[in-house]
Amino acid sequence: MRRGTSDSPTPSSRTSARRCPARASACQRAGRSTPHGAAPLGAKLPISRAQRDLTDSTVLRNLGVGLGHCSIAYAALLKGLGKVEVNEAALAADLDNNWEVLAEPVQTVMRLYGVESPYEKLKELTRGRKIDAEGMRAFVATLDIPQEAKERLAALTPASYIGRAAELAKAI
């Protein structure tokens, strides 16, 4: 039988590397891009060495293509990030509308002073409800903790509470 006359399709008759692994392998051998991105370059080195192609010339020629695409992508990313503007008024309004943020420090102080079931009490207060400043302060006032701790919790706002964020950021 002559080459290419069989009923089975040949690699050249296939239309997409995505549908045919043989076509993808041909692309990899030729060093062309495949639907898998840069993955073939990493997979090519051990295969080339096993086949005694110690120069890896195909791989080395195509490293620049990947690095060039990365460079273009990084430049586009930086350009896009340069256009981002923070809407401080919207952030402040969002924080002011979400007093549930203070559930964490309140729970921590409740645990510190041995209040029974602090999580469950806060869950009862906050689950499925919108909490405002008055609601949070009224809850804090009912707690069986020292007056000094109540005053510190009552002075907190969602915008002023950062927890241990500064300490953790410095530890990085």
GROMACS .gro file of N, CA and C in nm:
model
  516
    1MET      N    1   0.085  -0.117   0.000
    1MET     CA    2   0.000   0.000   0.000
    1MET      C    3   0.089   0.124   0.000
    2ARG      N    4   0.052   0.221  -0.084
    2ARG     CA    5   0.131   0.342  -0.091
    2ARG      C    6   0.107   0.428   0.032
    3ARG      N    7   0.204   0.505   0.062
    3ARG     CA    8   0.194   0.594   0.177
    3ARG      C    9   0.086   0.698   0.153
    4GLY      N   10  -0.001   0.720   0.255
    4GLY     CA   11  -0.103   0.823   0.246
    4GLY      C   12  -0.229   0.780   0.175
    5THR      N   13  -0.238   0.655   0.130
    5THR     CA   14  -0.357   0.613   0.059
    5THR      C   15  -0.450   0.529   0.146
    6SER      N   16  -0.414   0.509   0.269
    6SER     CA   17  -0.502   0.429   0.355
    6SER      C   18  -0.628   0.507   0.389
    7ASP      N   19  -0.725   0.436   0.444
    7ASP     CA   20  -0.850   0.501   0.482
    7ASP      C   21  -0.836   0.587   0.608
    8SER      N   22  -0.731   0.564   0.685
    8SER     CA   23  -0.717   0.644   0.809
    8SER      C   24  -0.660   0.781   0.773
    9PRO      N   25  -0.705   0.880   0.843
    9PRO     CA   26  -0.658   1.016   0.813
    9PRO      C   27  -0.511   1.032   0.849
   10THR      N   28  -0.442   1.108   0.772
   10THR     CA   29  -0.301   1.135   0.797
   10THR      C   30  -0.290   1.262   0.881
   11PRO      N   31  -0.177   1.282   0.943
   11PRO     CA   32  -0.162   1.403   1.023
   11PRO      C   33  -0.186   1.530   0.944
   12SER      N   34  -0.151   1.532   0.817
   12SER     CA   35  -0.171   1.653   0.738
   12SER      C   36  -0.319   1.678   0.707
   13SER      N   37  -0.404   1.574   0.715
   13SER     CA   38  -0.546   1.595   0.684
   13SER      C   39  -0.624   1.639   0.807
   14ARG      N   40  -0.562   1.634   0.921
   14ARG     CA   41  -0.631   1.679   1.042
   14ARG      C   42  -0.628   1.831   1.047
   15THR      N   43  -0.734   1.889   1.097
   15THR     CA   44  -0.744   2.035   1.090
   15THR      C   45  -0.706   2.105   1.218
   16SER      N   46  -0.701   2.036   1.328
   16SER     CA   47  -0.676   2.108   1.452
   16SER      C   48  -0.588   2.027   1.546
   17ALA      N   49  -0.492   2.094   1.604
   17ALA     CA   50  -0.406   2.028   1.702
   17ALA      C   51  -0.483   1.996   1.829
   18ARG      N   52  -0.590   2.070   1.854
   18ARG     CA   53  -0.670   2.044   1.973
   18ARG      C   54  -0.739   1.909   1.965
   19ARG      N   55  -0.780   1.870   1.848
   19ARG     CA   56  -0.853   1.745   1.834
   19ARG      C   57  -0.763   1.625   1.811
   20CYS      N   58  -0.638   1.650   1.777
   20CYS     CA   59  -0.552   1.538   1.741
   20CYS      C   60  -0.419   1.547   1.814
   21PRO      N   61  -0.396   1.456   1.906
   21PRO     CA   62  -0.269   1.457   1.977
   21PRO      C   63  -0.149   1.442   1.884
   22ALA      N   64  -0.165   1.368   1.775
   22ALA     CA   65  -0.054   1.350   1.682
   22ALA      C   66  -0.015   1.484   1.621
   23ARG      N   67  -0.113   1.567   1.589
   23ARG     CA   68  -0.085   1.699   1.533
   23ARG      C   69  -0.015   1.787   1.636
   24ALA      N   70  -0.059   1.778   1.761
   24ALA     CA   71   0.005   1.856   1.866
   24ALA      C   72   0.150   1.812   1.882
   25SER      N   73   0.175   1.682   1.874
   25SER     CA   74   0.312   1.633   1.884
   25SER      C   75   0.396   1.683   1.768
   26ALA      N   76   0.338   1.688   1.648
   26ALA     CA   77   0.411   1.740   1.532
   26ALA      C   78   0.446   1.885   1.554
   27CYS      N   79   0.354   1.961   1.609
   27CYS     CA   80   0.381   2.102   1.638
   27CYS      C   81   0.493   2.114   1.740
   28GLN      N   82   0.491   2.028   1.839
   28GLN     CA   83   0.594   2.032   1.942
   28GLN      C   84   0.731   2.000   1.882
   29ARG      N   85   0.735   1.897   1.797
   29ARG     CA   86   0.862   1.860   1.736
   29ARG      C   87   0.916   1.973   1.649
   30ALA      N   88   0.825   2.043   1.584
   30ALA     CA   89   0.867   2.153   1.497
   30ALA      C   90   0.895   2.280   1.577
   31GLY      N   91   0.860   2.280   1.707
   31GLY     CA   92   0.884   2.396   1.789
   31GLY      C   93   0.779   2.504   1.776
   32ARG      N   94   0.670   2.472   1.708
   32ARG     CA   95   0.564   2.572   1.692
   32ARG      C   96   0.475   2.570   1.814
   33SER      N   97   0.398   2.676   1.827
   33SER     CA   98   0.305   2.689   1.939
   33SER      C   99   0.192   2.589   1.926
   34THR      N  100   0.149   2.537   2.039
   34THR     CA  101   0.035   2.446   2.042
   34THR      C  102  -0.068   2.503   2.137
   35PRO      N  103  -0.186   2.442   2.142
   35PRO     CA  104  -0.288   2.494   2.233
   35PRO      C  105  -0.248   2.488   2.380
   36HIS      N  106  -0.139   2.421   2.412
   36HIS     CA  107  -0.100   2.405   2.551
   36HIS      C  108  -0.004   2.514   2.597
   37GLY      N  109   0.023   2.616   2.518
   37GLY     CA  110   0.109   2.726   2.559
   37GLY      C  111   0.254   2.685   2.567
   38ALA      N  112   0.321   2.717   2.678
   38ALA     CA  113   0.464   2.693   2.693
   38ALA      C  114   0.494   2.553   2.745
   39ALA      N  115   0.393   2.475   2.777
   39ALA     CA  116   0.415   2.342   2.832
   39ALA      C  117   0.502   2.254   2.743
   40PRO      N  118   0.487   2.257   2.610
   40PRO     CA  119   0.571   2.170   2.528
   40PRO      C  120   0.720   2.200   2.541
   41LEU      N  121   0.757   2.324   2.569
   41LEU     CA  122   0.899   2.356   2.582
   41LEU      C  123   0.960   2.283   2.701
   42GLY      N  124   0.889   2.282   2.814
   42GLY     CA  125   0.938   2.212   2.931
   42GLY      C  126   0.942   2.062   2.912
   43ALA      N  127   0.849   2.010   2.837
   43ALA     CA  128   0.843   1.866   2.814
   43ALA      C  129   0.944   1.823   2.707
   44LYS      N  130   0.987   1.916   2.626
   44LYS     CA  131   1.076   1.884   2.515
   44LYS      C  132   1.218   1.851   2.560
   45LEU      N  133   1.268   1.917   2.663
   45LEU     CA  134   1.407   1.897   2.703
   45LEU      C  135   1.439   1.751   2.737
   46PRO      N  136   1.363   1.686   2.826
   46PRO     CA  137   1.397   1.547   2.856
   46PRO      C  138   1.383   1.455   2.735
   47ILE      N  139   1.285   1.482   2.650
   47ILE     CA  140   1.264   1.398   2.532
   47ILE      C  141   1.381   1.416   2.436
   48SER      N  142   1.422   1.541   2.414
   48SER     CA  143   1.533   1.566   2.324
   48SER      C  144   1.660   1.498   2.374
   49ARG      N  145   1.686   1.506   2.502
   49ARG     CA  146   1.806   1.445   2.557
   49ARG      C  147   1.800   1.294   2.546
   50ALA      N  148   1.680   1.237   2.565
   50ALA     CA  149   1.667   1.092   2.552
   50ALA      C  150   1.691   1.048   2.408
   51GLN      N  151   1.664   1.137   2.312
   51GLN     CA  152   1.683   1.103   2.172
   51GLN      C  153   1.820   1.149   2.121
   52ARG      N  154   1.908   1.182   2.212
   52ARG     CA  155   2.046   1.220   2.183
   52ARG      C  156   2.057   1.353   2.110
   53ASP      N  157   1.952   1.436   2.114
   53ASP     CA  158   1.961   1.570   2.058
   53ASP      C  159   2.008   1.660   2.172
   54LEU      N  160   2.136   1.664   2.193
   54LEU     CA  161   2.190   1.733   2.309
   54LEU      C  162   2.196   1.884   2.292
   55THR      N  163   2.169   1.932   2.174
   55THR     CA  164   2.175   2.077   2.153
   55THR      C  165   2.047   2.146   2.194
   56ASP      N  166   1.934   2.076   2.193
   56ASP     CA  167   1.803   2.134   2.226
   56ASP      C  168   1.778   2.261   2.146
   57SER      N  169   1.826   2.263   2.022
   57SER     CA  170   1.820   2.385   1.943
   57SER      C  171   1.676   2.433   1.921
   58THR      N  172   1.582   2.343   1.902
   58THR     CA  173   1.444   2.382   1.882
   58THR      C  174   1.390   2.454   2.005
   59VAL      N  175   1.418   2.397   2.119
   59VAL     CA  176   1.371   2.456   2.244
   59VAL      C  177   1.436   2.591   2.266
   60LEU      N  178   1.565   2.598   2.249
   60LEU     CA  179   1.636   2.723   2.273
   60LEU      C  180   1.592   2.833   2.178
   61ARG      N  181   1.564   2.800   2.054
   61ARG     CA  182   1.516   2.901   1.958
   61ARG      C  183   1.382   2.957   2.000
   62ASN      N  184   1.298   2.877   2.067
   62ASN     CA  185   1.164   2.920   2.100
   62ASN      C  186   1.149   2.978   2.241
   63LEU      N  187   1.254   2.976   2.319
   63LEU     CA  188   1.246   3.038   2.451
   63LEU      C  189   1.219   3.188   2.441
   64GLY      N  190   1.277   3.252   2.345
   64GLY     CA  191   1.258   3.395   2.327
   64GLY      C  192   1.114   3.432   2.298
   65VAL      N  193   1.045   3.345   2.226
   65VAL     CA  194   0.904   3.371   2.194
   65VAL      C  195   0.822   3.378   2.322
   66GLY      N  196   0.842   3.281   2.411
   66GLY     CA  197   0.769   3.280   2.537
   66GLY      C  198   0.804   3.400   2.623
   67LEU      N  199   0.933   3.433   2.631
   67LEU     CA  200   0.975   3.548   2.710
   67LEU      C  201   0.922   3.678   2.650
   68GLY      N  202   0.918   3.686   2.518
   68GLY     CA  203   0.863   3.805   2.453
   68GLY      C  204   0.716   3.823   2.484
   69HIS      N  205   0.640   3.714   2.480
   69HIS     CA  206   0.498   3.723   2.513
   69HIS      C  207   0.478   3.762   2.659
   70CYS      N  208   0.562   3.710   2.747
   70CYS     CA  209   0.553   3.748   2.888
   70CYS      C  210   0.582   3.896   2.905
   71SER      N  211   0.682   3.945   2.838
   71SER     CA  212   0.717   4.087   2.847
   71SER      C  213   0.603   4.176   2.800
   72ILE      N  214   0.541   4.138   2.689
   72ILE     CA  215   0.425   4.214   2.638
   72ILE      C  216   0.310   4.209   2.738
   73ALA      N  217   0.286   4.093   2.796
   73ALA     CA  218   0.177   4.078   2.892
   73ALA      C  219   0.202   4.161   3.017
   74TYR      N  220   0.325   4.161   3.067
   74TYR     CA  221   0.358   4.240   3.186
   74TYR      C  222   0.340   4.389   3.158
   75ALA      N  223   0.382   4.434   3.043
   75ALA     CA  224   0.367   4.575   3.007
   75ALA      C  225   0.219   4.613   3.000
   76ALA      N  226   0.138   4.525   2.942
   76ALA     CA  227  -0.006   4.552   2.933
   76ALA      C  228  -0.070   4.552   3.071
   77LEU      N  229  -0.026   4.461   3.157
   77LEU     CA  230  -0.078   4.456   3.293
   77LEU      C  231  -0.045   4.585   3.369
   78LEU      N  232   0.079   4.630   3.360
   78LEU     CA  233   0.117   4.754   3.428
   78LEU      C  234   0.041   4.874   3.374
   79LYS      N  235   0.020   4.877   3.244
   79LYS     CA  236  -0.055   4.987   3.183
   79LYS      C  237  -0.199   4.985   3.235
   80GLY      N  238  -0.259   4.866   3.243
   80GLY     CA  239  -0.396   4.855   3.294
   80GLY      C  240  -0.405   4.892   3.440
   81LEU      N  241  -0.310   4.846   3.520
   81LEU     CA  242  -0.312   4.879   3.662
   81LEU      C  243  -0.292   5.029   3.686
   82GLY      N  244  -0.220   5.093   3.595
   82GLY     CA  245  -0.201   5.238   3.606
   82GLY      C  246  -0.330   5.316   3.588
   83LYS      N  247  -0.429   5.254   3.528
   83LYS     CA  248  -0.557   5.320   3.506
   83LYS      C  249  -0.656   5.299   3.620
   84VAL      N  250  -0.622   5.214   3.714
   84VAL     CA  251  -0.712   5.184   3.825
   84VAL      C  252  -0.711   5.299   3.924
   85GLU      N  253  -0.829   5.342   3.962
   85GLU     CA  254  -0.841   5.448   4.062
   85GLU      C  255  -0.926   5.397   4.178
   86VAL      N  256  -0.884   5.429   4.298
   86VAL     CA  257  -0.956   5.387   4.418
   86VAL      C  258  -1.064   5.490   4.447
   87ASN      N  259  -1.186   5.442   4.464
   87ASN     CA  260  -1.297   5.529   4.500
   87ASN      C  261  -1.311   5.526   4.653
   88GLU      N  262  -1.238   5.615   4.718
   88GLU     CA  263  -1.233   5.615   4.864
   88GLU      C  264  -1.369   5.641   4.927
   89ALA      N  265  -1.450   5.722   4.864
   89ALA     CA  266  -1.583   5.750   4.919
   89ALA      C  267  -1.670   5.624   4.919
   90ALA      N  268  -1.662   5.547   4.811
   90ALA     CA  269  -1.739   5.423   4.803
   90ALA      C  270  -1.689   5.321   4.905
   91LEU      N  271  -1.557   5.313   4.923
   91LEU     CA  272  -1.502   5.221   5.023
   91LEU      C  273  -1.546   5.259   5.163
   92ALA      N  274  -1.542   5.389   5.195
   92ALA     CA  275  -1.583   5.436   5.327
   92ALA      C  276  -1.731   5.407   5.350
   93ALA      N  277  -1.813   5.430   5.249
   93ALA     CA  278  -1.957   5.404   5.262
   93ALA      C  279  -1.983   5.255   5.280
   94ASP      N  280  -1.909   5.172   5.207
   94ASP     CA  281  -1.925   5.027   5.220
   94ASP      C  282  -1.890   4.980   5.361
   95LEU      N  283  -1.779   5.031   5.414
   95LEU     CA  284  -1.742   4.996   5.551
   95LEU      C  285  -1.847   5.043   5.651
   96ASP      N  286  -1.895   5.164   5.633
   96ASP     CA  287  -1.993   5.219   5.728
   96ASP      C  288  -2.125   5.142   5.724
   97ASN      N  289  -2.153   5.077   5.615
   97ASN     CA  290  -2.277   4.999   5.604
   97ASN      C  291  -2.262   4.854   5.648
   98ASN      N  292  -2.143   4.816   5.695
   98ASN     CA  293  -2.118   4.677   5.733
   98ASN      C  294  -2.053   4.667   5.871
   99TRP      N  295  -2.131   4.691   5.971
   99TRP     CA  296  -2.081   4.686   6.108
   99TRP      C  297  -2.057   4.542   6.153
  100GLU      N  298  -2.096   4.446   6.074
  100GLU     CA  299  -2.070   4.306   6.106
  100GLU      C  300  -1.919   4.278   6.111
  101VAL      N  301  -1.840   4.366   6.047
  101VAL     CA  302  -1.695   4.353   6.048
  101VAL      C  303  -1.643   4.351   6.191
  102LEU      N  304  -1.711   4.419   6.281
  102LEU     CA  305  -1.667   4.428   6.420
  102LEU      C  306  -1.701   4.304   6.502
  103ALA      N  307  -1.762   4.205   6.441
  103ALA     CA  308  -1.792   4.082   6.514
  103ALA      C  309  -1.662   4.014   6.560
  104GLU      N  310  -1.558   4.024   6.481
  104GLU     CA  311  -1.431   3.960   6.517
  104GLU      C  312  -1.371   4.019   6.644
  105PRO      N  313  -1.350   4.151   6.654
  105PRO     CA  314  -1.292   4.202   6.779
  105PRO      C  315  -1.384   4.182   6.899
  106VAL      N  316  -1.514   4.192   6.877
  106VAL     CA  317  -1.607   4.171   6.989
  106VAL      C  318  -1.596   4.027   7.038
  107GLN      N  319  -1.592   3.932   6.947
  107GLN     CA  320  -1.579   3.792   6.986
  107GLN      C  321  -1.446   3.766   7.058
  108THR      N  322  -1.340   3.829   7.010
  108THR     CA  323  -1.209   3.812   7.072
  108THR      C  324  -1.210   3.862   7.216
  109VAL      N  325  -1.268   3.978   7.238
  109VAL     CA  326  -1.276   4.034   7.374
  109VAL      C  327  -1.368   3.949   7.462
  110MET      N  328  -1.476   3.899   7.405
  110MET     CA  329  -1.566   3.812   7.482
  110MET      C  330  -1.490   3.686   7.527
  111ARG      N  331  -1.410   3.629   7.441
  111ARG     CA  332  -1.331   3.511   7.477
  111ARG      C  333  -1.226   3.546   7.583
  112LEU      N  334  -1.166   3.664   7.569
  112LEU     CA  335  -1.064   3.708   7.664
  112LEU      C  336  -1.119   3.714   7.806
  113TYR      N  337  -1.244   3.758   7.820
  113TYR     CA  338  -1.304   3.772   7.952
  113TYR      C  339  -1.392   3.653   7.990
  114GLY      N  340  -1.384   3.545   7.914
  114GLY     CA  341  -1.453   3.422   7.951
  114GLY      C  342  -1.603   3.423   7.936
  115VAL      N  343  -1.654   3.503   7.845
  115VAL     CA  344  -1.798   3.505   7.820
  115VAL      C  345  -1.838   3.372   7.757
  116GLU      N  346  -1.944   3.314   7.804
  116GLU     CA  347  -1.992   3.184   7.757
  116GLU      C  348  -2.046   3.193   7.613
  117SER      N  349  -2.005   3.104   7.526
  117SER     CA  350  -2.052   3.091   7.387
  117SER      C  351  -2.049   3.222   7.308
  118PRO      N  352  -1.931   3.284   7.295
  118PRO     CA  353  -1.926   3.413   7.223
  118PRO      C  354  -1.964   3.401   7.076
  119TYR      N  355  -1.922   3.294   7.011
  119TYR     CA  356  -1.955   3.277   6.869
  119TYR      C  357  -2.106   3.268   6.849
  120GLU      N  358  -2.170   3.187   6.929
  120GLU     CA  359  -2.315   3.167   6.914
  120GLU      C  360  -2.392   3.297   6.940
  121LYS      N  361  -2.347   3.374   7.039
  121LYS     CA  362  -2.415   3.502   7.068
  121LYS      C  363  -2.401   3.599   6.952
  122LEU      N  364  -2.284   3.606   6.895
  122LEU     CA  365  -2.265   3.696   6.780
  122LEU      C  366  -2.337   3.644   6.657
  123LYS      N  367  -2.340   3.514   6.642
  123LYS     CA  368  -2.412   3.456   6.528
  123LYS      C  369  -2.560   3.492   6.538
  124GLU      N  370  -2.614   3.484   6.657
  124GLU     CA  371  -2.754   3.520   6.679
  124GLU      C  372  -2.779   3.667   6.645
  125LEU      N  373  -2.682   3.751   6.677
  125LEU     CA  374  -2.696   3.894   6.650
  125LEU      C  375  -2.683   3.927   6.502
  126THR      N  376  -2.588   3.862   6.433
  126THR     CA  377  -2.553   3.906   6.298
  126THR      C  378  -2.610   3.822   6.184
  127ARG      N  379  -2.645   3.697   6.207
  127ARG     CA  380  -2.691   3.611   6.098
  127ARG      C  381  -2.818   3.663   6.034
  128GLY      N  382  -2.808   3.690   5.905
  128GLY     CA  383  -2.926   3.729   5.827
  128GLY      C  384  -2.980   3.867   5.859
  129ARG      N  385  -2.908   3.945   5.935
  129ARG     CA  386  -2.953   4.080   5.970
  129ARG      C  387  -2.845   4.182   5.940
  130LYS      N  388  -2.890   4.301   5.912
  130LYS     CA  389  -2.798   4.413   5.893
  130LYS      C  390  -2.779   4.480   6.028
  131ILE      N  391  -2.654   4.495   6.070
  131ILE     CA  392  -2.624   4.557   6.199
  131ILE      C  393  -2.572   4.698   6.173
  132ASP      N  394  -2.620   4.793   6.251
  132ASP     CA  395  -2.570   4.930   6.240
  132ASP      C  396  -2.493   4.965   6.367
  133ALA      N  397  -2.447   5.089   6.375
  133ALA     CA  398  -2.366   5.133   6.490
  133ALA      C  399  -2.442   5.117   6.620
  134GLU      N  400  -2.567   5.158   6.622
  134GLU     CA  401  -2.646   5.151   6.745
  134GLU      C  402  -2.668   5.006   6.788
  135GLY      N  403  -2.695   4.920   6.694
  135GLY     CA  404  -2.717   4.779   6.725
  135GLY      C  405  -2.593   4.713   6.784
  136MET      N  406  -2.475   4.744   6.726
  136MET     CA  407  -2.350   4.686   6.777
  136MET      C  408  -2.319   4.740   6.915
  137ARG      N  409  -2.336   4.870   6.934
  137ARG     CA  410  -2.308   4.930   7.065
  137ARG      C  411  -2.405   4.881   7.171
  138ALA      N  412  -2.530   4.860   7.135
  138ALA     CA  413  -2.629   4.807   7.230
  138ALA      C  414  -2.590   4.664   7.270
  139PHE      N  415  -2.543   4.585   7.176
  139PHE     CA  416  -2.501   4.449   7.207
  139PHE      C  417  -2.381   4.450   7.301
  140VAL      N  418  -2.283   4.536   7.272
  140VAL     CA  419  -2.163   4.546   7.355
  140VAL      C  420  -2.200   4.588   7.498
  141ALA      N  421  -2.297   4.678   7.510
  141ALA     CA  422  -2.339   4.726   7.643
  141ALA      C  423  -2.398   4.614   7.728
  142THR      N  424  -2.456   4.512   7.665
  142THR     CA  425  -2.518   4.402   7.741
  142THR      C  426  -2.417   4.296   7.784
  143LEU      N  427  -2.295   4.303   7.738
  143LEU     CA  428  -2.196   4.200   7.768
  143LEU      C  429  -2.148   4.209   7.912
  144ASP      N  430  -2.115   4.094   7.967
  144ASP     CA  431  -2.063   4.085   8.103
  144ASP      C  432  -1.911   4.091   8.099
  145ILE      N  433  -1.859   4.210   8.064
  145ILE     CA  434  -1.716   4.235   8.057
  145ILE      C  435  -1.687   4.367   8.128
  146PRO      N  436  -1.562   4.396   8.163
  146PRO     CA  437  -1.530   4.522   8.232
  146PRO      C  438  -1.570   4.645   8.149
  147GLN      N  439  -1.600   4.753   8.219
  147GLN     CA  440  -1.646   4.876   8.154
  147GLN      C  441  -1.540   4.930   8.057
  148GLU      N  442  -1.415   4.919   8.093
  148GLU     CA  443  -1.307   4.966   8.006
  148GLU      C  444  -1.311   4.894   7.871
  149ALA      N  445  -1.331   4.763   7.872
  149ALA     CA  446  -1.339   4.686   7.748
  149ALA      C  447  -1.462   4.727   7.668
  150LYS      N  448  -1.574   4.752   7.736
  150LYS     CA  449  -1.696   4.797   7.666
  150LYS      C  450  -1.670   4.930   7.596
  151GLU      N  451  -1.598   5.021   7.664
  151GLU     CA  452  -1.570   5.152   7.605
  151GLU      C  453  -1.479   5.140   7.483
  152ARG      N  454  -1.379   5.053   7.492
  152ARG     CA  455  -1.290   5.032   7.377
  152ARG      C  456  -1.366   4.974   7.258
  153LEU      N  457  -1.453   4.877   7.284
  153LEU     CA  458  -1.532   4.818   7.175
  153LEU      C  459  -1.632   4.918   7.118
  154ALA      N  460  -1.693   5.000   7.205
  154ALA     CA  461  -1.791   5.099   7.158
  154ALA      C  462  -1.724   5.206   7.072
  155ALA      N  463  -1.596   5.231   7.096
  155ALA     CA  464  -1.524   5.333   7.019
  155ALA      C  465  -1.482   5.284   6.881
  156LEU      N  466  -1.481   5.153   6.862
  156LEU     CA  467  -1.441   5.098   6.732
  156LEU      C  468  -1.545   5.127   6.624
  157THR      N  469  -1.495   5.146   6.502
  157THR     CA  470  -1.581   5.156   6.384
  157THR      C  471  -1.525   5.059   6.280
  158PRO      N  472  -1.603   5.022   6.182
  158PRO     CA  473  -1.548   4.934   6.078
  158PRO      C  474  -1.427   4.996   6.007
  159ALA      N  475  -1.424   5.127   5.994
  159ALA     CA  476  -1.312   5.193   5.926
  159ALA      C  477  -1.187   5.198   6.014
  160SER      N  478  -1.204   5.201   6.145
  160SER     CA  479  -1.088   5.214   6.234
  160SER      C  480  -1.031   5.079   6.277
  161TYR      N  481  -1.108   4.972   6.265
  161TYR     CA  482  -1.060   4.841   6.310
  161TYR      C  483  -0.975   4.775   6.203
  162ILE      N  484  -0.850   4.745   6.238
  162ILE     CA  485  -0.763   4.674   6.145
  162ILE      C  486  -0.708   4.545   6.206
  163GLY      N  487  -0.744   4.518   6.329
  163GLY     CA  488  -0.697   4.396   6.392
  163GLY      C  489  -0.546   4.390   6.400
  164ARG      N  490  -0.490   4.278   6.360
  164ARG     CA  491  -0.345   4.260   6.362
  164ARG      C  492  -0.282   4.279   6.225
  165ALA      N  493  -0.353   4.347   6.136
  165ALA     CA  494  -0.306   4.359   5.997
  165ALA      C  495  -0.168   4.422   5.988
  166ALA      N  496  -0.143   4.531   6.060
  166ALA     CA  497  -0.014   4.598   6.053
  166ALA      C  498   0.097   4.506   6.105
  167GLU      N  499   0.072   4.439   6.214
  167GLU     CA  500   0.171   4.347   6.272
  167GLU      C  501   0.201   4.231   6.177
  168LEU      N  502   0.097   4.175   6.117
  168LEU     CA  503   0.117   4.063   6.025
  168LEU      C  504   0.187   4.106   5.897
  169ALA      N  505   0.157   4.227   5.849
  169ALA     CA  506   0.220   4.277   5.728
  169ALA      C  507   0.370   4.299   5.749
  170LYS      N  508   0.408   4.346   5.868
  170LYS     CA  509   0.549   4.367   5.898
  170LYS      C  510   0.624   4.235   5.913
  171ALA      N  511   0.553   4.130   5.950
  171ALA     CA  512   0.616   4.000   5.971
  171ALA      C  513   0.646   3.927   5.841
  172ILE      N  514   0.598   3.978   5.731
  172ILE     CA  515   0.619   3.911   5.601
  172ILE      C  516   0.762   3.926   5.556
   0.00000   0.00000   0.00000
